[in-house]
Structure formats: C-alpha cells, structure tokens
Amino acid sequence: MPIAPPDRPDRRLFLHAGGAAAVVSLLGQGCAHGATDASLPSFPSLAASLDDAVRVPAGYDWQLLYPWGAPTGVAGRMPAFAPDASNSADDQAVQAGMHHDGMHFFPLGASSDHGLLVMNHEYTDEQLLHTAGVSGATAWTAEKVRKSQHAMGVSVIEVRRTAQGWQQVLPSRFARRIHAATPMRIAGPAAGTSRMRTAADPAGERVLGTFANCAMGVTPWGTYLTCEENFHGYFGGPKEAARAATPAQQRYGTVPGSQWVEYWRHDERFDLTRHPNEAHRFGWVVEIDPFDPQSVPVKRTALGRKRQESATCTLTRDGRLAVYMGDDERFEYIYKFVSRRRVQPGQDAAARAANRDLLDDGTLYVARYDEGGRGRWLPLVHGQDGLDAAAGFADAADVLIHARLAGDLVGGTKMDRPEWIAVHPQSGEVYVTLTNNSQRGDPGKPAADPANPRANNLFGGILRWREDGGDAGATAFAWDHYVLAGDTALPQAGARYPEGPAGEKADLFGSPDGLHFDSAGLLWIQTDMSGQTIGKPPYTALGNNQLLCANPATGRIRRFLTGPKGCEITGCVLTPDRRTLFVNVQHPGETRDDGSAAPNSAWPDGKAVGSARPRSATVVVRRRDGGIVGT
Ligand code: FEO
Ligand code: CA
Ligand code: CA
Ligand code: CA
C-alpha cells in the first residue's frame, strides 16, 4: 500500500512558480533571518584541523547517526554491525551501506523533528568491507561480490528527534535498502531500444539495481533522485579484451581490464565482453519514491547518461521542471534537462500521479561558457546540429546513451570536474562546484579557458550563473566565478575569495564538492580534497575536509565543521526549520599513510588509529540552545 506523502511541499522548489508575488510572500513567511541579514552566518569560525575527529563551533553539538553497518530498520531483519566485518551479504542488504554521499530529509507531516532521511552509498572499500579484505583478483568470491553490491545504493531510514537527540525509528515501515540487485524499471526515450537490451532483459526495460550513487536531487512532487556516478569501475573483463573497446566505451571508461573490482569473475552481467549492453543501463538518474517501500525505482533516460553527479531541480517561469546535472570527470560537461510538460504542483496523490512520467519527455542541453561572462545551453536533439546517423547517432536513444559524445559534437565547454549544483532559493542563481583538474593545460589536454581559468587546477572552485530573465527555461545565461579555492598565502595557487563584511577574510578551503542552499539562502559548501594530499603542501593550511557556510549576499565564508582524517564531508541538508543539520562523513581513513595497509582513521568507534575499522556515517549537528543552525 502506498503511504501518504507529507503535506508540506519543499518550499525551495516553488519559489519561482508563481512569479514575483510568490517570492515576496515566501520571503515574508520564512526568511526573516534570511541571507539578506548581513550578520549571517554568525557562528564563531572554526580553525582548520588535522585531528581524527569531528569538530563544530562553540555553542554547537554533534551526534552520530547511522554509521555503515547500522540496521536500516526493516522489520524482523535488523542484524547488528559486526566490528570484525563478519556480517554476511544478506546482512549487508538490510544495513547501512558504505560511503554515504548525497542525502535529503523528507518531513513526515509538517514536522522538522520527524521524517525520512534518504541517502546514497557511493562506493565500497573492500579492505574494510570483508574481514580479511581482498588481496588480488583471485581473492574474490561470489559472496564478497554480493556483499559489495549490497553495500552501495540508497538507504531510506525513519528518524525522529527525542529528548535524547535524534534517533532512528526501529523498525520502520518506511525502512528500505536499495542496492545493486534491486529490480527497477527503465523509462524515457532509450528504454526498450537496441543498446539497452541484454540476454537477461530482451525487452530493455528492466534492470537490476543502482550503484556508485553520488549526489542527488529532489523533485517538487517529493521523490528522490539518486545519481549513478562511477559505474564504470564495476564493469570489467580480461584485460586482453581492452584493445577491442569502442571509442564510446573508452570515453565512458567501460573497458575490460580497467575495472576497480572483480565482479565480472562471479557475476557475468558485469563482464563487458559477454554483456556489453549492460553498462548502458547505468550512468543514469534514478527516481525513488521514499514514502512507498514497495515502489519500483525508475531510471530516467531522458536526462542523459554520464558519470552522474547531481540532479538539482527547480521550476522554469512557466512551471516546467529544470534539472541541472554535472558529469564528474576531468573535461566533462554540465547539463540541463527541461521537461516538456508543466509540473502539477503539490505532493498529494493527484500531483504525484500527474508527474509520474514528467521526467521522460523533454530537452537535454549541454552548457557552453563563453568569454565575457555569457553562456548558452546547446540542445542535444537527434537530427539537429549534426546529431544524426552520419555522425554515429542512429536515433534519440543514441544521443542520450552517449550524451558525452553528443556534447563534443555541439561544442559544450569541458569543465574541471563538475560535482554538485545548487539553486539559490530566492534569486534562482545556480552554483556549481568544479572540484579540481590537475590535467588542465597538460600536453594534449584542453588549455585554461574563461570558465576554467587555471592550468593544473589543484584546488577547484565554485562557478555560478543567472539564467536570462531569471528563467530556468532560458537558453542563455550570465556567469562568473564565486570562488577560486585554495590557499591565498600561496600566490601560485591563484586563489580568489569574495571579501566579507568590513573586509573580513574568507576561511580557506580546497576541492569543493557538496553544495546545499538552505531555505534562507545560506550556502553550505562541503569539500573532498584527495586523501593523498590532505595535510601536505600545498594543501597543509586547509586541514582535513570540512563544511563551510557562505552568504553570497555579503561574501562571508566561515568554516562550520571539520572532519576526521581521510574523510570527505558531503550530503549536507537542513531540516525545513533550519534547527537541525544532517551531514555525511564519507570514507574516514581512506588514506593508507606511508603505504601501510592500515587506514589512518579509527573514527567514529576507536580512539587510536588501528583500534577500529573506520566507518562512514551520518552526523547530526544542532545548536545547544536549539536555535537556527548557522546563526
Ligand atoms: Fe562522487 Fe564526483 O563525487
Ligand atoms: Ca561528489
Ligand atoms: Ca569529489
Ligand atoms: Ca571522495
């Protein structure tokens, strides 16, 4: 039985639906302390840290919620986490996955104290996942493959704030793990076409699972969009077969011999030499209804196939849906999908039914950033601008399945690894993190350009644009750089931050990745500097990865949270009342110091490095006095 969705719409998504009047009224209702308040953010800035610990500013507390291995809450199936990693593959299918990434809080009813927390589990660390790890290709077993597949995907957990802090509701009728073996449907123009058909699915309309789930999006009708990013690493085959890889396979990285894990030896659908079309069924945005545990997730092919990072939704001036997406690899593109039909407002059963196929019909665009701060959205439409059979695109499905090749042909701008995209809730300005690109300007690689101005871009930055007419449906925009990240004390870094009020200097960071606007227009920036570089020149002064809060209206950028060693900070989301902040600590201990086999973190369970397996986890941050986070 479908469960009634919440009655409270996500206000951010409706700001532009009714034009200026709606914006004014919403500002009046909910944003008395909005970002136009020059004092925000007003918490005391936190120092950079290299400790194996989570730190938050004075006046705030954090608590642990839902680390890897915690029971998801499926009734009758709640195996406890085994610290020696001896949980079975079946256990893992009903426990928190590894490496939490994108996340959203869906209120139940109108409450900011009770809701569903939905999050991605991006990838697996096989050395931590199995008691004895895996060493060498032959150490893989079918059971290890299954456990690994169950450790990615999505969690839906029910959470509630109590006198003892936030807790999972256990068991919960909503609790659900979606993973690499969960049946799902393929929809949109590529569904059922020849490149999507496999031996196991001759119709090309059904697929098992989702994995490599990185950033996310939320639709106005209350569904969750999970994004399949580094799917290529899970497909493989004998390396002798690499020579036969097509240009498209090379471009997407689905080349035998280059796999990260050895699934193909025990699960033949991951063998590119036997089932080459299976890889076409990954790299999509997947829509999940978190309120109905029986619902079948749907892969939305109209949005294009890429190493999908985010799928950020907003409304066009005439009420259609715009979805902004990044493709996170060096020299890849930024995309926008605009639906053909208008969104039926609301989250009731009628609205959800009316919008159930909305993501299957529309236009996909790729971004071109021109000199002079102007840019264009270039449509990827079969039969237009050379996207035809002569260029290798037999039909519309070909354009979507090989969106990267279509982007090449129409002349998109090759970016410095686009990660998350966030839309300012009042102005509609769009912000994207470009995390870094150490190959920019290398021989044979694209040179610096106006939008990606630094060769050997070690620190990344944040670029933003304003669609013409303030309309997300526009095909042209104005852009600028909000931040060129890095250490300003190192002139060669080329860092540039906005100046805060009264000349206040920004807190420094590198490799921005996660990005979230709260409803007041404060921008929460999360970083993912590589574990190999943290604490070493030229990154030393930037400390461990962290969460910062920025106010684009004033230029202020302050560090709010610092993570343990080797982790990435990601998935930040605030409750609608802005009194609780959820954020993910991903892959603590990712780095093996000095080539040793031991991870360099024991967070959150151990005190000394080596005393416990580090675990990715969601943490909750609140002000001690229960006030609004960030103020
Ligand atoms: Fe999974 Fe591009 O971060
Ligand atoms: Ca990311
Ligand atoms: Ca990243
Ligand atoms: Ca990372």
XYZ file of C-alpha atoms and ligand atoms in Angstrom:
637
model
C 0.000 0.000 0.000
C 1.398 3.405 -0.870
C 1.867 5.547 2.197
C 0.516 9.066 2.217
C 3.242 11.570 1.349
C 3.852 14.602 3.545
C 1.569 17.556 3.124
C 4.345 20.085 3.264
C 5.920 20.971 -0.074
C 9.583 21.727 -0.241
C 9.304 25.464 -0.306
C 12.570 25.944 -2.186
C 11.159 24.318 -5.248
C 8.147 26.582 -5.528
C 9.786 29.950 -5.253
C 9.613 30.670 -8.941
C 6.336 29.009 -9.722
C 4.109 31.973 -9.089
C 6.418 34.768 -10.141
C 7.469 37.714 -8.019
C 4.432 37.725 -5.754
C 5.190 34.193 -4.572
C 8.800 35.115 -3.870
C 7.811 38.115 -1.784
C 5.227 36.214 0.217
C 7.582 33.346 0.901
C 10.336 35.691 1.944
C 7.865 37.318 4.278
C 6.835 33.992 5.767
C 10.018 32.152 6.214
C 13.088 34.257 5.790
C 13.014 36.966 8.436
C 16.569 35.930 9.204
C 17.364 35.330 5.585
C 20.641 35.841 3.833
C 19.888 39.499 3.349
C 20.814 39.762 7.031
C 24.434 40.867 6.778
C 25.330 39.310 10.129
C 24.930 35.780 8.781
C 26.454 33.315 9.155
C 27.205 34.400 12.723
C 28.688 31.339 14.467
C 32.323 31.677 15.558
C 34.577 30.450 12.812
C 36.273 27.091 13.330
C 40.019 26.605 12.812
C 41.249 24.133 10.214
C 42.063 20.775 11.815
C 44.103 17.683 11.040
C 42.716 15.729 14.023
C 40.952 12.383 13.675
C 37.747 13.927 14.994
C 34.612 15.847 14.092
C 34.745 19.455 15.323
C 31.915 22.015 15.361
C 31.868 25.656 16.538
C 31.382 26.712 20.147
C 27.715 26.564 21.027
C 27.028 23.539 18.811
C 26.947 19.775 19.416
C 27.132 16.852 17.034
C 25.943 13.271 17.380
C 26.442 10.086 15.421
C 23.552 8.622 13.420
C 23.537 5.652 11.058
C 27.146 4.555 10.515
C 27.979 1.847 7.971
C 26.558 -1.475 9.182
C 23.803 0.007 11.380
C 20.458 -1.745 10.824
C 18.279 0.127 8.344
C 15.163 -0.824 10.287
C 13.434 -3.425 8.150
C 11.071 -5.284 10.491
C 12.406 -8.684 11.522
C 15.720 -8.110 9.756
C 17.920 -5.910 11.915
C 21.353 -7.580 12.212
C 23.794 -5.730 14.437
C 27.050 -4.450 12.972
C 29.935 -6.867 13.440
C 33.098 -4.831 14.150
C 35.204 -7.567 12.529
C 33.217 -7.102 9.288
C 31.835 -10.630 9.511
C 28.293 -9.582 8.548
C 27.064 -11.624 5.583
C 25.942 -10.298 2.206
C 22.351 -10.856 3.339
C 23.014 -8.813 6.494
C 24.525 -6.015 4.429
C 21.364 -5.835 2.314
C 19.469 -4.522 5.386
C 22.239 -2.449 6.972
C 23.673 0.996 6.209
C 25.855 0.808 3.126
C 29.349 2.206 2.853
C 30.432 5.697 1.981
C 27.348 7.856 2.470
C 27.039 10.686 -0.050
C 24.020 12.737 -1.258
C 21.168 12.950 1.260
C 17.799 14.604 1.790
C 15.411 14.999 4.724
C 11.754 14.439 3.800
C 9.492 15.650 6.640
C 6.648 13.409 7.727
C 3.655 15.656 8.044
C 4.716 19.229 8.729
C 7.399 18.245 11.215
C 11.049 19.216 11.232
C 11.530 16.723 14.084
C 10.348 13.584 12.300
C 10.961 12.444 8.773
C 12.694 10.189 6.317
C 16.385 10.544 5.743
C 17.294 9.225 2.305
C 20.933 8.863 1.371
C 23.291 7.411 -1.192
C 26.046 4.891 -0.526
C 28.618 5.679 -3.141
C 31.326 3.056 -3.218
C 32.923 0.210 -1.338
C 36.249 -0.151 0.414
C 36.767 -3.874 0.030
C 39.572 -3.970 2.626
C 37.158 -2.704 5.284
C 34.047 -4.464 3.999
C 35.333 -8.038 4.398
C 37.029 -9.492 7.464
C 40.202 -10.334 5.583
C 39.692 -7.761 2.817
C 40.543 -8.834 -0.690
C 44.068 -9.085 -1.938
C 44.430 -9.804 -5.609
C 41.800 -10.689 -8.159
C 41.593 -14.316 -7.084
C 40.649 -13.390 -3.518
C 37.179 -12.501 -4.719
C 34.296 -14.866 -4.042
C 30.677 -14.743 -5.121
C 29.720 -13.899 -1.512
C 32.151 -10.962 -1.441
C 30.732 -9.687 -4.725
C 27.200 -9.879 -3.310
C 28.191 -8.122 -0.092
C 29.937 -5.401 -2.070
C 26.890 -4.915 -4.303
C 24.660 -4.692 -1.222
C 26.911 -2.046 0.349
C 26.086 0.558 -2.341
C 22.809 2.118 -3.429
C 20.390 4.042 -1.229
C 19.069 3.915 2.354
C 15.665 5.155 3.437
C 15.550 5.489 7.228
C 12.939 6.993 9.526
C 14.369 9.434 12.074
C 12.826 11.348 14.958
C 14.115 13.936 17.432
C 13.685 12.863 21.041
C 14.803 14.139 24.440
C 17.980 12.095 23.858
C 18.631 13.625 20.467
C 17.897 12.290 17.003
C 17.222 8.563 16.772
C 16.319 6.069 14.103
C 12.823 4.628 14.358
C 13.440 0.866 14.586
C 11.795 -0.916 12.946
C 10.112 1.419 10.494
C 7.503 0.716 7.847
C 9.452 3.079 5.565
C 12.882 1.482 6.088
C 14.396 0.312 2.847
C 17.727 -0.544 1.273
C 18.006 -0.221 -2.469
C 21.201 -1.739 -3.876
C 22.828 -3.278 -6.940
C 20.330 -6.134 -7.113
C 17.059 -4.224 -6.543
C 14.705 -4.597 -9.532
C 14.000 -1.327 -11.322
C 12.369 -0.018 -14.447
C 13.981 1.814 -17.366
C 11.895 4.691 -18.769
C 12.234 7.503 -21.281
C 13.409 7.573 -24.894
C 16.212 4.995 -24.500
C 14.028 2.365 -22.796
C 13.496 -0.707 -24.944
C 15.956 0.365 -27.632
C 18.598 -1.959 -29.041
C 21.529 -0.732 -26.931
C 19.535 -1.314 -23.728
C 18.620 -4.945 -24.435
C 20.505 -7.783 -22.761
C 20.256 -11.559 -22.566
C 18.567 -11.259 -19.169
C 16.259 -8.464 -20.339
C 15.468 -8.855 -24.050
C 12.935 -6.021 -23.828
C 15.467 -3.486 -22.490
C 13.021 -2.213 -19.874
C 14.033 -3.877 -16.601
C 17.364 -3.747 -14.828
C 18.797 -4.967 -11.560
C 19.982 -2.231 -9.292
C 21.780 1.002 -8.890
C 25.278 1.611 -7.522
C 28.027 4.238 -7.411
C 25.364 6.649 -6.097
C 26.914 10.024 -5.542
C 24.983 13.309 -5.375
C 21.218 13.651 -5.620
C 18.175 15.756 -6.289
C 14.613 16.166 -5.058
C 11.571 16.649 -7.278
C 8.785 19.115 -6.437
C 6.429 16.154 -6.043
C 8.557 14.664 -3.260
C 10.613 11.921 -4.884
C 14.353 11.402 -4.511
C 16.757 11.374 -7.445
C 19.902 9.293 -6.981
C 22.774 9.698 -9.433
C 24.952 6.865 -10.773
C 28.473 8.275 -10.933
C 31.492 5.961 -11.210
C 29.563 2.964 -12.544
C 32.354 2.190 -14.985
C 34.607 0.874 -12.197
C 32.328 -2.125 -11.600
C 32.270 -3.408 -15.185
C 35.271 -5.350 -16.398
C 36.704 -8.345 -18.124
C 40.016 -9.801 -19.186
C 42.479 -7.038 -19.962
C 43.416 -8.649 -23.289
C 39.958 -7.583 -24.476
C 40.725 -3.891 -23.933
C 42.001 -3.489 -27.491
C 38.522 -4.167 -28.835
C 36.917 -1.366 -26.797
C 34.942 1.107 -28.925
C 35.575 4.867 -28.722
C 32.313 5.195 -26.767
C 33.409 2.525 -24.277
C 36.737 4.283 -23.884
C 35.043 7.621 -23.353
C 32.836 6.162 -20.611
C 35.664 4.109 -19.100
C 33.860 0.788 -19.556
C 36.940 -1.027 -20.804
C 37.839 -4.634 -19.889
C 40.862 -4.729 -17.610
C 40.307 -1.271 -16.136
C 37.748 -2.379 -13.528
C 38.111 -1.389 -9.856
C 36.589 -4.633 -8.569
C 36.337 -8.149 -9.942
C 32.573 -8.540 -10.099
C 32.802 -9.902 -13.647
C 34.512 -13.080 -12.445
C 31.489 -14.069 -10.328
C 28.553 -12.144 -11.821
C 28.606 -12.379 -15.594
C 26.436 -9.357 -16.298
C 29.457 -7.245 -15.305
C 31.629 -8.894 -17.983
C 31.833 -6.357 -20.811
C 32.956 -8.992 -23.290
C 29.807 -11.076 -22.712
C 27.166 -8.445 -21.996
C 28.383 -5.134 -23.447
C 24.928 -3.534 -23.263
C 24.625 -3.982 -19.502
C 26.881 -0.949 -18.949
C 24.455 1.179 -20.999
C 21.908 0.599 -18.253
C 23.999 2.523 -15.685
C 25.072 6.151 -15.534
C 21.529 7.456 -15.126
C 19.417 9.498 -12.753
C 17.129 7.114 -10.834
C 13.828 8.293 -9.314
C 12.785 6.732 -5.997
C 9.564 7.291 -4.034
C 10.801 7.136 -0.435
C 7.280 7.095 1.001
C 6.345 3.818 -0.676
C 8.714 0.963 0.220
C 7.083 -1.202 -2.462
C 7.662 1.308 -5.275
C 9.901 0.319 -8.177
C 12.733 2.810 -8.791
C 12.855 4.215 -12.337
C 15.920 5.088 -14.441
C 15.116 8.291 -16.343
C 16.947 8.095 -19.663
C 15.700 11.453 -20.968
C 18.238 13.062 -18.613
C 21.220 11.554 -20.446
C 23.926 9.086 -19.461
C 27.116 10.271 -17.839
C 29.081 9.932 -14.608
C 26.090 11.495 -12.993
C 26.912 13.682 -10.022
C 23.829 15.716 -9.147
C 20.276 16.262 -10.415
C 19.171 19.561 -8.927
C 15.574 20.542 -9.647
C 13.970 23.942 -9.996
C 10.993 25.330 -11.890
C 11.007 27.359 -15.071
C 8.997 30.569 -15.172
C 6.117 28.744 -16.882
C 6.134 25.892 -14.377
C 8.115 23.193 -16.198
C 10.901 21.310 -14.444
C 14.567 22.131 -14.993
C 17.170 19.610 -13.769
C 20.818 20.683 -13.558
C 23.432 17.921 -13.726
C 27.205 17.637 -13.562
C 29.316 14.898 -15.127
C 32.239 14.388 -12.771
C 35.303 13.597 -14.744
C 38.076 15.852 -15.942
C 36.985 17.803 -19.030
C 33.350 16.770 -18.881
C 30.201 18.834 -19.185
C 27.382 20.493 -17.277
C 23.874 19.612 -18.476
C 20.316 20.837 -18.062
C 17.098 18.939 -18.750
C 13.870 20.911 -19.254
C 10.605 18.974 -19.204
C 8.082 19.402 -21.986
C 5.130 19.433 -19.629
C 4.420 21.629 -16.629
C 4.717 20.295 -13.123
C 1.442 19.642 -11.366
C 2.105 21.484 -8.061
C 1.776 19.712 -4.749
C 2.737 16.376 -3.284
C -0.668 14.785 -2.914
C -1.650 11.623 -4.734
C -3.082 13.552 -7.688
C 0.101 15.591 -8.158
C 2.308 12.555 -7.886
C 0.220 10.692 -10.423
C 0.234 13.657 -12.804
C 4.027 13.972 -12.566
C 4.919 10.298 -12.686
C 6.213 10.418 -16.269
C 7.266 14.055 -16.330
C 10.980 13.207 -16.406
C 10.560 11.077 -19.534
C 9.828 13.843 -22.006
C 11.868 16.991 -22.508
C 15.029 18.518 -23.917
C 18.576 17.828 -22.739
C 21.101 20.667 -23.110
C 24.853 20.938 -22.597
C 26.437 24.163 -21.307
C 28.876 26.375 -23.192
C 30.632 29.100 -21.178
C 31.805 31.890 -23.458
C 34.149 34.805 -22.933
C 32.693 37.921 -21.413
C 30.652 36.060 -18.828
C 27.958 34.863 -21.210
C 26.901 31.309 -21.898
C 24.463 29.185 -23.868
C 22.517 25.955 -23.439
C 23.062 23.827 -26.543
C 20.252 21.319 -27.220
C 21.173 17.658 -27.689
C 18.356 16.752 -30.044
C 18.619 13.967 -32.587
C 18.537 15.344 -36.131
C 19.692 18.824 -35.084
C 23.152 20.427 -35.173
C 24.793 17.390 -36.756
C 23.493 14.835 -34.216
C 22.465 12.389 -36.924
C 23.252 8.963 -38.346
C 26.198 10.283 -40.336
C 27.805 11.316 -37.042
C 27.039 7.954 -35.424
C 23.761 8.794 -33.693
C 21.134 6.475 -35.154
C 18.285 7.806 -33.033
C 17.347 9.825 -29.949
C 18.358 6.924 -27.697
C 21.909 7.049 -29.084
C 22.176 10.737 -28.227
C 21.093 10.095 -24.625
C 23.136 6.918 -24.052
C 26.212 8.683 -25.408
C 25.470 12.191 -24.196
C 29.176 12.896 -23.785
C 29.790 12.278 -27.481
C 26.817 14.466 -28.356
C 28.222 17.206 -26.124
C 31.527 17.010 -28.036
C 29.779 17.424 -31.338
C 27.751 20.523 -30.422
C 30.677 22.176 -28.613
C 29.985 22.100 -24.868
C 32.644 23.520 -22.533
C 34.943 20.922 -20.990
C 34.905 21.669 -17.272
C 37.145 20.998 -14.252
C 35.089 18.070 -12.856
C 31.567 19.383 -12.202
C 30.229 17.997 -8.922
C 27.172 19.373 -7.062
C 24.818 22.078 -8.287
C 22.639 24.229 -6.005
C 19.994 26.816 -6.856
C 19.676 29.920 -4.672
C 16.170 29.790 -3.186
C 15.454 33.473 -3.695
C 17.486 34.670 -6.682
C 17.421 31.451 -8.732
C 21.176 31.805 -9.346
C 22.805 28.438 -9.976
C 26.079 27.473 -8.255
C 28.289 24.546 -9.285
C 31.399 23.135 -7.657
C 34.281 22.406 -10.033
C 36.334 20.278 -7.713
C 39.800 20.322 -9.366
C 41.617 19.261 -12.517
C 45.313 18.584 -12.264
C 45.471 17.835 -16.005
C 44.180 21.189 -17.251
C 46.806 22.547 -19.628
C 48.807 19.314 -19.816
C 50.198 18.345 -23.233
C 47.348 17.015 -25.367
C 44.702 18.225 -22.893
C 42.468 21.295 -23.102
C 44.098 24.571 -22.063
C 42.713 27.003 -19.499
C 39.614 28.843 -20.721
C 37.476 31.653 -19.291
C 35.322 29.350 -17.146
C 38.218 27.063 -16.162
C 40.947 29.670 -15.850
C 43.677 27.795 -14.009
C 46.087 25.317 -15.563
C 46.915 22.476 -13.154
C 43.843 23.411 -11.104
C 44.735 21.822 -7.766
C 42.073 23.455 -5.600
C 38.907 23.813 -7.690
C 36.294 26.487 -7.200
C 32.652 27.492 -7.454
C 31.162 28.976 -10.628
C 27.669 30.443 -10.809
C 25.246 31.718 -13.411
C 21.999 33.601 -13.707
C 19.628 32.406 -16.422
C 18.420 35.154 -18.759
C 15.220 36.705 -17.470
C 15.675 34.766 -14.233
C 14.027 31.854 -16.036
C 15.470 28.337 -15.614
C 13.970 27.544 -19.028
C 16.184 30.132 -20.775
C 18.772 29.059 -23.338
C 21.347 31.720 -22.397
C 22.824 32.968 -19.148
C 25.408 35.211 -17.489
C 28.123 33.573 -15.400
C 31.024 34.443 -13.090
C 33.326 32.812 -10.567
C 32.122 32.921 -6.996
C 35.307 31.379 -5.526
C 38.619 30.170 -6.906
C 39.593 27.983 -3.956
C 42.998 27.303 -2.410
C 45.468 28.884 -0.025
C 45.674 32.651 -0.607
C 49.083 32.695 1.110
C 50.468 30.775 -1.865
C 50.479 33.167 -4.830
C 50.894 30.297 -7.291
C 47.563 28.855 -6.128
C 45.692 31.683 -7.876
C 43.018 31.614 -5.159
C 40.324 34.296 -5.038
C 37.549 34.547 -2.458
C 34.794 37.131 -2.080
C 35.503 39.764 0.548
C 33.257 39.542 3.573
C 31.655 42.414 5.513
C 34.157 45.042 6.750
C 36.929 43.337 4.805
C 36.538 40.002 6.624
C 38.658 37.300 5.010
C 37.045 34.039 3.955
C 38.015 30.797 5.651
C 40.074 28.829 3.153
C 39.206 25.513 1.552
C 40.056 23.270 -1.383
C 38.240 20.881 -3.734
C 34.637 21.926 -3.059
C 32.233 19.097 -3.882
C 28.910 19.001 -1.954
C 26.779 22.142 -2.158
C 23.456 22.920 -0.476
C 21.386 26.079 -0.137
C 19.244 26.234 2.956
C 15.867 27.957 2.718
C 17.354 31.261 3.889
C 19.897 31.376 1.074
C 22.954 30.348 3.088
C 25.255 28.171 1.002
C 26.748 25.103 2.713
C 29.999 24.125 0.962
C 31.492 20.650 1.539
C 34.968 19.609 0.495
C 36.632 16.494 -0.890
C 40.351 17.057 -1.125
C 42.086 13.824 -2.000
C 43.292 11.828 0.977
C 46.719 11.655 -0.646
C 47.074 15.431 -0.423
C 45.462 16.383 2.907
C 47.934 17.920 5.324
C 50.702 18.088 2.752
C 51.970 21.072 0.733
C 50.371 22.942 -0.911
C 47.234 21.823 0.974
C 48.651 21.962 4.525
C 46.838 25.083 5.720
C 43.459 23.797 4.539
C 43.330 20.968 7.086
C 41.015 17.983 6.800
C 37.898 18.086 4.660
C 35.197 20.319 6.013
C 31.835 22.055 5.831
C 31.693 25.831 5.403
C 28.765 28.217 5.419
C 28.737 31.097 2.950
C 26.435 34.037 2.468
C 26.595 35.021 -1.186
C 24.792 38.271 -0.356
C 27.665 39.503 1.840
C 30.707 37.484 0.765
C 31.195 35.934 4.210
C 32.517 32.331 4.222
C 33.055 30.620 7.594
C 34.226 27.123 8.455
C 31.500 25.241 10.377
C 32.665 21.638 10.745
C 35.896 19.759 10.233
C 36.001 16.012 9.664
C 38.262 13.181 10.761
C 41.336 12.042 8.863
C 41.000 10.935 5.277
C 37.275 11.676 5.090
C 35.183 13.680 2.674
C 32.338 15.818 4.042
C 29.192 15.634 1.901
C 25.403 15.288 1.778
C 24.621 18.336 3.963
C 20.907 19.076 4.330
C 18.988 21.148 6.868
C 15.501 20.500 8.176
C 12.869 22.990 6.975
C 13.035 24.842 10.321
C 16.850 25.068 9.949
C 17.339 23.834 13.518
C 18.943 20.504 12.572
C 21.751 19.927 10.085
C 22.481 16.431 8.769
C 25.790 15.778 7.032
C 27.769 12.737 5.946
C 31.319 11.856 6.905
C 32.418 9.728 3.967
C 35.410 7.395 3.794
C 37.271 8.347 7.008
C 40.664 6.673 6.804
C 40.578 6.474 3.026
C 44.290 7.129 3.053
C 46.774 4.462 3.962
C 49.637 6.524 5.406
C 53.103 5.825 4.124
C 51.957 2.900 2.044
C 50.917 0.869 5.103
C 47.791 -1.246 4.886
C 46.154 0.418 7.894
C 43.664 3.224 7.354
C 44.698 6.487 9.006
C 41.445 6.907 10.940
C 39.538 4.951 13.565
C 36.535 7.304 13.526
C 33.943 7.034 14.955
C 34.436 3.901 17.091
C 38.119 3.975 18.061
C 40.374 6.420 19.823
C 43.733 5.468 18.340
C 44.348 4.755 14.671
C 44.251 0.992 14.156
C 41.861 0.370 17.083
C 38.682 0.142 14.970
C 37.541 -0.043 11.373
C 36.708 3.499 10.291
C 33.073 3.859 9.237
C 31.305 6.390 7.068
C 28.339 7.853 8.920
C 25.661 10.487 9.021
C 26.125 13.015 11.799
C 23.587 15.462 13.201
C 24.513 18.998 14.274
C 22.345 21.288 16.386
C 22.793 24.476 18.312
C 22.901 23.758 22.034
C 20.060 26.198 22.604
C 18.010 24.705 19.773
C 18.395 27.828 17.639
C 18.719 28.122 13.895
C 21.880 26.485 12.586
C 24.255 28.978 11.030
C 23.080 31.880 13.165
Fe 31.248 11.007 -6.090
Fe 32.176 13.240 -8.014
O 31.900 12.660 -6.371
Ca 30.944 14.285 -5.082
Ca 34.769 14.519 -5.149
Ca 35.614 11.364 -2.021
